PDB file of C-alpha atoms in Angstrom:
ATOM      1  CA  MET E 606      20.467  14.618 -59.103  1.00 41.00           C
ATOM      2  CA  ARG E 607      23.765  16.424 -58.602  1.00 44.00           C
ATOM      3  CA  THR E 608      23.767  19.001 -55.841  1.00 46.00           C
ATOM      4  CA  HIS E 609      25.233  22.474 -56.132  1.00 47.00           C
ATOM      5  CA  LYS E 610      27.068  24.203 -53.322  1.00 50.00           C
ATOM      6  CA  GLN E 611      27.239  27.952 -52.943  1.00 50.00           C
ATOM      7  CA  LEU E 612      30.615  29.090 -51.623  1.00 49.00           C
ATOM      8  CA  ALA E 613      30.229  32.723 -50.551  1.00 59.00           C
ATOM      9  CA  PHE E 614      27.442  35.220 -50.221  1.00 78.00           C
ATOM     10  CA  TYR E 615      27.488  38.890 -51.128  1.00 88.00           C
ATOM     11  CA  GLN E 616      26.611  41.404 -48.438  1.00 92.00           C
ATOM     12  CA  SER E 617      26.099  44.454 -50.669  1.00 95.00           C
ATOM     13  CA  ILE E 618      25.223  45.200 -54.285  1.00 96.00           C
ATOM     14  CA  LEU E 619      28.645  46.855 -54.488  1.00 95.00           C
ATOM     15  CA  ASP E 620      30.429  43.509 -53.901  1.00 94.00           C
ATOM     16  CA  PRO E 621      29.883  42.071 -57.410  1.00 94.00           C
ATOM     17  CA  LEU E 622      30.759  45.314 -59.283  1.00 93.00           C
ATOM     18  CA  SER E 623      34.271  44.058 -60.043  1.00 90.00           C
ATOM     19  CA  GLU E 624      33.001  40.770 -61.489  1.00 91.00           C
ATOM     20  CA  PRO E 625      31.764  40.189 -65.049  1.00 89.00           C
ATOM     21  CA  GLY E 626      28.116  40.539 -66.023  1.00 90.00           C
ATOM     22  CA  CYS E 627      25.182  42.323 -64.457  1.00 94.00           C
ATOM     23  CA  PRO E 628      25.907  42.874 -60.743  1.00 95.00           C
ATOM     24  CA  PHE E 629      22.192  42.671 -59.897  1.00 95.00           C
ATOM     25  CA  CYS E 630      21.895  39.261 -61.587  1.00 94.00           C
ATOM     26  CA  ARG E 631      25.069  38.069 -59.870  1.00 93.00           C
ATOM     27  CA  PHE E 632      23.898  39.307 -56.444  1.00 95.00           C
ATOM     28  CA  LEU E 633      20.398  37.872 -56.834  1.00 94.00           C
ATOM     29  CA  LYS E 634      21.637  34.479 -58.059  1.00 91.00           C
ATOM     30  CA  ASP E 635      23.827  34.364 -54.952  1.00 90.00           C
ATOM     31  CA  TYR E 636      20.864  35.396 -52.780  1.00 91.00           C
ATOM     32  CA  GLN E 637      18.632  32.813 -54.484  1.00 88.00           C
ATOM     33  CA  ALA E 638      21.159  30.032 -53.853  1.00 85.00           C
ATOM     34  CA  ALA E 639      21.430  31.048 -50.197  1.00 85.00           C
ATOM     35  CA  ARG E 640      17.646  31.026 -49.808  1.00 83.00           C
ATOM     36  CA  LEU E 641      17.404  27.590 -51.417  1.00 80.00           C
ATOM     37  CA  GLN E 642      20.125  26.207 -49.155  1.00 78.00           C
ATOM     38  CA  HIS E 643      19.083  27.853 -45.907  1.00 71.00           C
ATOM     39  CA  HIS E 644      15.332  28.307 -46.054  1.00 62.00           C
ATOM     40  CA  SER E 645      14.504  26.806 -42.665  1.00 56.00           C
ATOM     41  CA  GLU E 646      13.423  30.021 -40.935  1.00 54.00           C
ATOM     42  CA  ASN E 647      10.361  30.573 -43.144  1.00 63.00           C
ATOM     43  CA  ARG E 648       7.863  27.942 -44.160  1.00 76.00           C
ATOM     44  CA  ILE E 649       7.558  27.574 -47.918  1.00 82.00           C
ATOM     45  CA  ARG E 650       3.965  27.231 -49.062  1.00 82.00           C
ATOM     46  CA  SER E 651       4.478  27.346 -52.804  1.00 85.00           C
ATOM     47  CA  LEU E 652       7.301  27.079 -55.343  1.00 85.00           C
ATOM     48  CA  CYS E 653       7.422  27.671 -59.069  1.00 85.00           C
ATOM     49  CA  SER E 654       8.852  24.966 -61.316  1.00 84.00           C
ATOM     50  CA  PHE E 655      12.292  26.587 -61.449  1.00 85.00           C
ATOM     51  CA  HIS E 656      12.619  26.893 -57.670  1.00 86.00           C
ATOM     52  CA  THR E 657      11.232  23.406 -57.041  1.00 85.00           C
ATOM     53  CA  TRP E 658      14.003  21.951 -59.193  1.00 86.00           C
ATOM     54  CA  GLY E 659      16.511  24.376 -57.697  1.00 84.00           C
ATOM     55  CA  LEU E 660      15.623  23.201 -54.199  1.00 84.00           C
ATOM     56  CA  ALA E 661      16.105  19.603 -55.324  1.00 84.00           C
ATOM     57  CA  ALA E 662      19.653  20.512 -56.406  1.00 83.00           C
ATOM     58  CA  VAL E 663      20.838  22.194 -53.196  1.00 77.00           C
ATOM     59  CA  GLN E 664      23.625  20.870 -51.024  1.00 64.00           C
ATOM     60  CA  ASN E 665      21.579  20.544 -47.835  1.00 73.00           C
ATOM     61  CA  ALA E 666      19.372  17.537 -48.570  1.00 77.00           C
ATOM     62  CA  LEU E 667      17.823  17.523 -45.073  1.00 79.00           C
ATOM     63  CA  THR E 668      16.485  21.063 -45.485  1.00 77.00           C
ATOM     64  CA  ALA E 669      15.217  20.272 -48.990  1.00 80.00           C
ATOM     65  CA  ALA E 670      13.617  17.030 -47.797  1.00 84.00           C
ATOM     66  CA  GLN E 671      11.698  18.826 -45.039  1.00 81.00           C
ATOM     67  CA  VAL E 672      10.443  21.501 -47.425  1.00 83.00           C
ATOM     68  CA  PHE E 673       9.332  18.828 -49.906  1.00 85.00           C
ATOM     69  CA  ILE E 674       7.607  16.851 -47.129  1.00 84.00           C
ATOM     70  CA  ASP E 675       5.643  19.969 -46.184  1.00 82.00           C
ATOM     71  CA  LEU E 676       4.782  20.724 -49.823  1.00 83.00           C
ATOM     72  CA  VAL E 677       3.784  17.137 -50.633  1.00 85.00           C
ATOM     73  CA  GLU E 678       1.624  16.862 -47.501  1.00 80.00           C
ATOM     74  CA  ALA E 679      -0.108  20.144 -48.340  1.00 78.00           C
ATOM     75  CA  ALA E 680      -0.431  19.436 -52.058  1.00 74.00           C
ATOM     76  CA  SER E 681      -3.930  19.433 -53.395  1.00 62.00           C
ATOM     77  CA  VAL E 682      -4.944  17.358 -56.371  1.00 56.00           C
ATOM     78  CA  LYS E 683      -7.764  19.797 -57.006  1.00 54.00           C
ATOM     79  CA  ALA E 684      -7.186  22.443 -59.617  1.00 52.00           C
ATOM     80  CA  GLU E 685      -6.537  25.640 -57.706  1.00 62.00           C
ATOM     81  CA  GLY E 686      -5.673  29.131 -58.768  1.00 59.00           C
ATOM     82  CA  LYS E 687      -2.004  29.781 -59.269  1.00 65.00           C
ATOM     83  CA  VAL E 688      -0.262  30.598 -55.988  1.00 69.00           C
ATOM     84  CA  GLU E 689       2.814  32.783 -56.221  1.00 85.00           C
ATOM     85  CA  CYS E 690       6.166  31.185 -55.495  1.00 87.00           C
ATOM     86  CA  ASP E 691       7.465  32.202 -52.061  1.00 88.00           C
ATOM     87  CA  LEU E 692      11.067  32.380 -53.306  1.00 88.00           C
ATOM     88  CA  CYS E 693      10.128  34.479 -56.341  1.00 90.00           C
ATOM     89  CA  LEU E 694       8.443  36.953 -53.973  1.00 91.00           C
ATOM     90  CA  GLU E 695      11.505  37.060 -51.698  1.00 91.00           C
ATOM     91  CA  ILE E 696      13.863  37.553 -54.638  1.00 92.00           C
ATOM     92  CA  SER E 697      11.708  40.355 -56.017  1.00 93.00           C
ATOM     93  CA  ALA E 698      11.741  42.139 -52.651  1.00 95.00           C
ATOM     94  CA  GLU E 699      15.522  41.700 -52.379  1.00 95.00           C
ATOM     95  CA  GLU E 700      15.942  43.007 -55.922  1.00 95.00           C
ATOM     96  CA  ASP E 701      14.024  46.175 -54.989  1.00 96.00           C
ATOM     97  CA  ARG E 702      16.214  46.625 -51.883  1.00 96.00           C
ATOM     98  CA  ARG E 703      19.405  46.252 -53.919  1.00 96.00           C
ATOM     99  CA  VAL E 704      18.295  48.726 -56.591  1.00 96.00           C
ATOM    100  CA  ARG E 705      17.575  51.251 -53.812  1.00 97.00           C
ATOM    101  CA  GLU E 706      20.955  50.462 -52.218  1.00 97.00           C
ATOM    102  CA  PHE E 707      22.744  51.064 -55.518  1.00 97.00           C
ATOM    103  CA  VAL E 708      20.880  54.331 -56.123  1.00 96.00           C
ATOM    104  CA  GLY E 709      21.950  55.471 -52.652  1.00 96.00           C
ATOM    105  CA  CYS E 710      25.596  54.774 -53.528  1.00 96.00           C
ATOM    106  CA  VAL E 711      25.797  56.374 -56.993  1.00 95.00           C
ATOM    107  CA  HIS E 712      28.116  59.129 -55.826  1.00 94.00           C
ATOM    108  CA  ARG E 713      30.698  56.762 -54.328  1.00 95.00           C
ATOM    109  CA  ARG E 714      33.967  56.630 -56.235  1.00 95.00           C
ATOM    110  CA  ASN E 715      33.840  52.894 -57.019  1.00 93.00           C
ATOM    111  CA  VAL E 716      30.282  53.179 -58.376  1.00 94.00           C
ATOM    112  CA  VAL E 717      31.125  56.238 -60.487  1.00 93.00           C
ATOM    113  CA  ASP E 718      34.175  54.408 -61.902  1.00 94.00           C
ATOM    114  CA  TRP E 719      32.104  51.294 -62.608  1.00 95.00           C
ATOM    115  CA  LEU E 720      29.430  53.313 -64.409  1.00 93.00           C
ATOM    116  CA  ARG E 721      32.088  55.009 -66.559  1.00 92.00           C
ATOM    117  CA  GLN E 722      34.267  52.020 -67.389  1.00 91.00           C
ATOM    118  CA  ASP E 723      33.159  48.481 -66.674  1.00 81.00           C
ATOM    119  CA  ALA E 724      29.402  48.602 -66.363  1.00 92.00           C
ATOM    120  CA  VAL E 725      27.321  45.745 -67.719  1.00 93.00           C
ATOM    121  CA  LEU E 726      23.595  45.495 -67.050  1.00 95.00           C
ATOM    122  CA  CYS E 727      20.825  43.267 -68.310  1.00 94.00           C
ATOM    123  CA  ILE E 728      17.709  44.972 -69.695  1.00 94.00           C
ATOM    124  CA  PRO E 729      15.417  44.181 -66.718  1.00 94.00           C
ATOM    125  CA  HIS E 730      17.865  45.555 -64.144  1.00 95.00           C
ATOM    126  CA  GLY E 731      18.905  48.460 -66.354  1.00 95.00           C
ATOM    127  CA  VAL E 732      15.267  49.504 -66.739  1.00 95.00           C
ATOM    128  CA  LYS E 733      14.582  49.228 -62.985  1.00 95.00           C
ATOM    129  CA  LEU E 734      17.723  51.186 -62.192  1.00 95.00           C
ATOM    130  CA  ARG E 735      17.075  53.825 -64.841  1.00 94.00           C
ATOM    131  CA  ARG E 736      13.645  54.612 -63.332  1.00 95.00           C
ATOM    132  CA  GLN E 737      15.182  55.550 -59.989  1.00 94.00           C
ATOM    133  CA  LEU E 738      18.285  57.474 -61.054  1.00 94.00           C
ATOM    134  CA  PRO E 739      18.684  61.181 -61.782  1.00 93.00           C
ATOM    135  CA  LEU E 740      18.395  62.064 -65.473  1.00 93.00           C
ATOM    136  CA  VAL E 741      22.135  62.253 -66.197  1.00 92.00           C
ATOM    137  CA  LEU E 742      22.769  58.821 -64.650  1.00 94.00           C
ATOM    138  CA  SER E 743      19.668  57.414 -66.291  1.00 94.00           C
ATOM    139  CA  ALA E 744      21.171  58.444 -69.640  1.00 95.00           C
ATOM    140  CA  ARG E 745      24.412  56.674 -68.664  1.00 95.00           C
ATOM    141  CA  VAL E 746      22.475  53.472 -67.965  1.00 96.00           C
ATOM    142  CA  GLU E 747      20.837  53.826 -71.387  1.00 96.00           C
ATOM    143  CA  THR E 748      24.318  54.082 -72.958  1.00 95.00           C
ATOM    144  CA  ILE E 749      25.465  50.991 -71.052  1.00 95.00           C
ATOM    145  CA  LEU E 750      22.462  49.024 -72.340  1.00 96.00           C
ATOM    146  CA  GLU E 751      23.027  50.262 -75.898  1.00 96.00           C
ATOM    147  CA  ASN E 752      26.730  49.308 -75.800  1.00 94.00           C
ATOM    148  CA  SER E 753      25.834  45.825 -74.554  1.00 93.00           C
ATOM    149  CA  ARG E 754      23.173  45.492 -77.241  1.00 94.00           C
ATOM    150  CA  ARG E 755      25.625  46.432 -80.007  1.00 95.00           C
ATOM    151  CA  GLN E 756      28.296  44.063 -78.725  1.00 92.00           C
ATOM    152  CA  LEU E 757      25.833  41.181 -78.453  1.00 91.00           C
ATOM    153  CA  VAL E 758      24.471  41.765 -81.946  1.00 93.00           C
ATOM    154  CA  GLU E 759      28.034  41.610 -83.314  1.00 92.00           C
ATOM    155  CA  GLU E 760      28.769  38.385 -81.413  1.00 88.00           C
ATOM    156  CA  LEU E 761      25.484  36.802 -82.520  1.00 89.00           C
ATOM    157  CA  GLU E 762      26.009  37.802 -86.153  1.00 89.00           C
ATOM    158  CA  THR E 763      29.499  36.282 -86.044  1.00 86.00           C
ATOM    159  CA  LEU E 764      28.034  33.098 -84.586  1.00 85.00           C
ATOM    160  CA  ARG E 765      25.305  32.997 -87.226  1.00 83.00           C
ATOM    161  CA  ASN E 766      27.603  33.795 -90.174  1.00 84.00           C
ATOM    162  CA  THR E 767      30.593  31.586 -89.349  1.00 80.00           C
ATOM    163  CA  PRO E 768      30.749  28.122 -90.929  1.00 77.00           C
ATOM    164  CA  GLN E 769      29.980  25.446 -88.364  1.00 75.00           C
ATOM    165  CA  ALA E 770      33.520  24.022 -88.261  1.00 74.00           C
ATOM    166  CA  ASP E 771      34.992  27.436 -87.407  1.00 72.00           C
ATOM    167  CA  ARG E 772      32.135  28.682 -85.221  1.00 68.00           C
ATOM    168  CA  PRO E 773      33.153  30.378 -81.958  1.00 66.00           C
ATOM    169  CA  GLY E 774      31.820  29.258 -78.594  1.00 66.00           C
ATOM    170  CA  TRP E 775      28.112  29.405 -77.923  1.00 66.00           C
ATOM    171  CA  GLY E 776      28.523  31.738 -74.914  1.00 80.00           C
ATOM    172  CA  ALA E 777      26.987  34.591 -76.889  1.00 82.00           C
ATOM    173  CA  LEU E 778      23.620  32.833 -76.739  1.00 85.00           C
ATOM    174  CA  GLY E 779      23.688  32.688 -72.942  1.00 86.00           C
ATOM    175  CA  ARG E 780      24.857  36.298 -72.698  1.00 85.00           C
ATOM    176  CA  ALA E 781      22.040  37.355 -75.042  1.00 89.00           C
ATOM    177  CA  ALA E 782      19.461  35.455 -72.971  1.00 87.00           C
ATOM    178  CA  GLU E 783      20.747  37.063 -69.773  1.00 88.00           C
ATOM    179  CA  PHE E 784      20.764  40.524 -71.392  1.00 90.00           C
ATOM    180  CA  LEU E 785      17.154  40.096 -72.494  1.00 90.00           C
ATOM    181  CA  VAL E 786      15.569  38.551 -69.390  1.00 88.00           C
ATOM    182  CA  ALA E 787      18.202  38.506 -66.577  1.00 87.00           C
ATOM    183  CA  GLN E 788      19.798  35.323 -65.310  1.00 83.00           C
ATOM    184  CA  ARG E 789      17.683  32.195 -65.253  1.00 77.00           C
ATOM    185  CA  GLY E 790      15.232  31.956 -62.391  1.00 73.00           C
ATOM    186  CA  LEU E 791      15.279  35.620 -61.361  1.00 78.00           C
ATOM    187  CA  HIS E 792      12.126  36.643 -63.184  1.00 71.00           C
ATOM    188  CA  ALA E 793       9.117  34.477 -63.953  1.00 61.00           C
TER     189      ALA E 793
END
């Protein structure tokens, strides 16, 4: 299996605002990669399928090997109730922290400019953000989601209606999936 190396980690939800896509997805994917690569401080008791495979693909094989040793030794062949994935729980808690951080920064110039000009949000993060913002900003988030929806529908219709030989790239499918459910692995 090919390993994946994470190069840099964001410190704030404001860091990915200048990059394409949903900043919450971008931040949380970065956080998720960091947790998979450097998860030695907390013992992992349970992983979902996505995070099990993600751990197998991390750069630090020694860390992954130790986690897998612990999981394999503790594995029960008896049918047990579903145990929640430790990384999914951590990511969910981090997501809540970052939504609160963003809400606390909504009056900063760079956030105001981003909301007016460049904002892109997926539905799950837009909905979470909208619930915590004042009414006027909540309406702005709704407009951002609607603009993204319209643009994606146009791209998907073009993809669907173009003859195969002339068909544009398939990136619209990935963008539509992210818009609907956030980036892969962030929500179960």
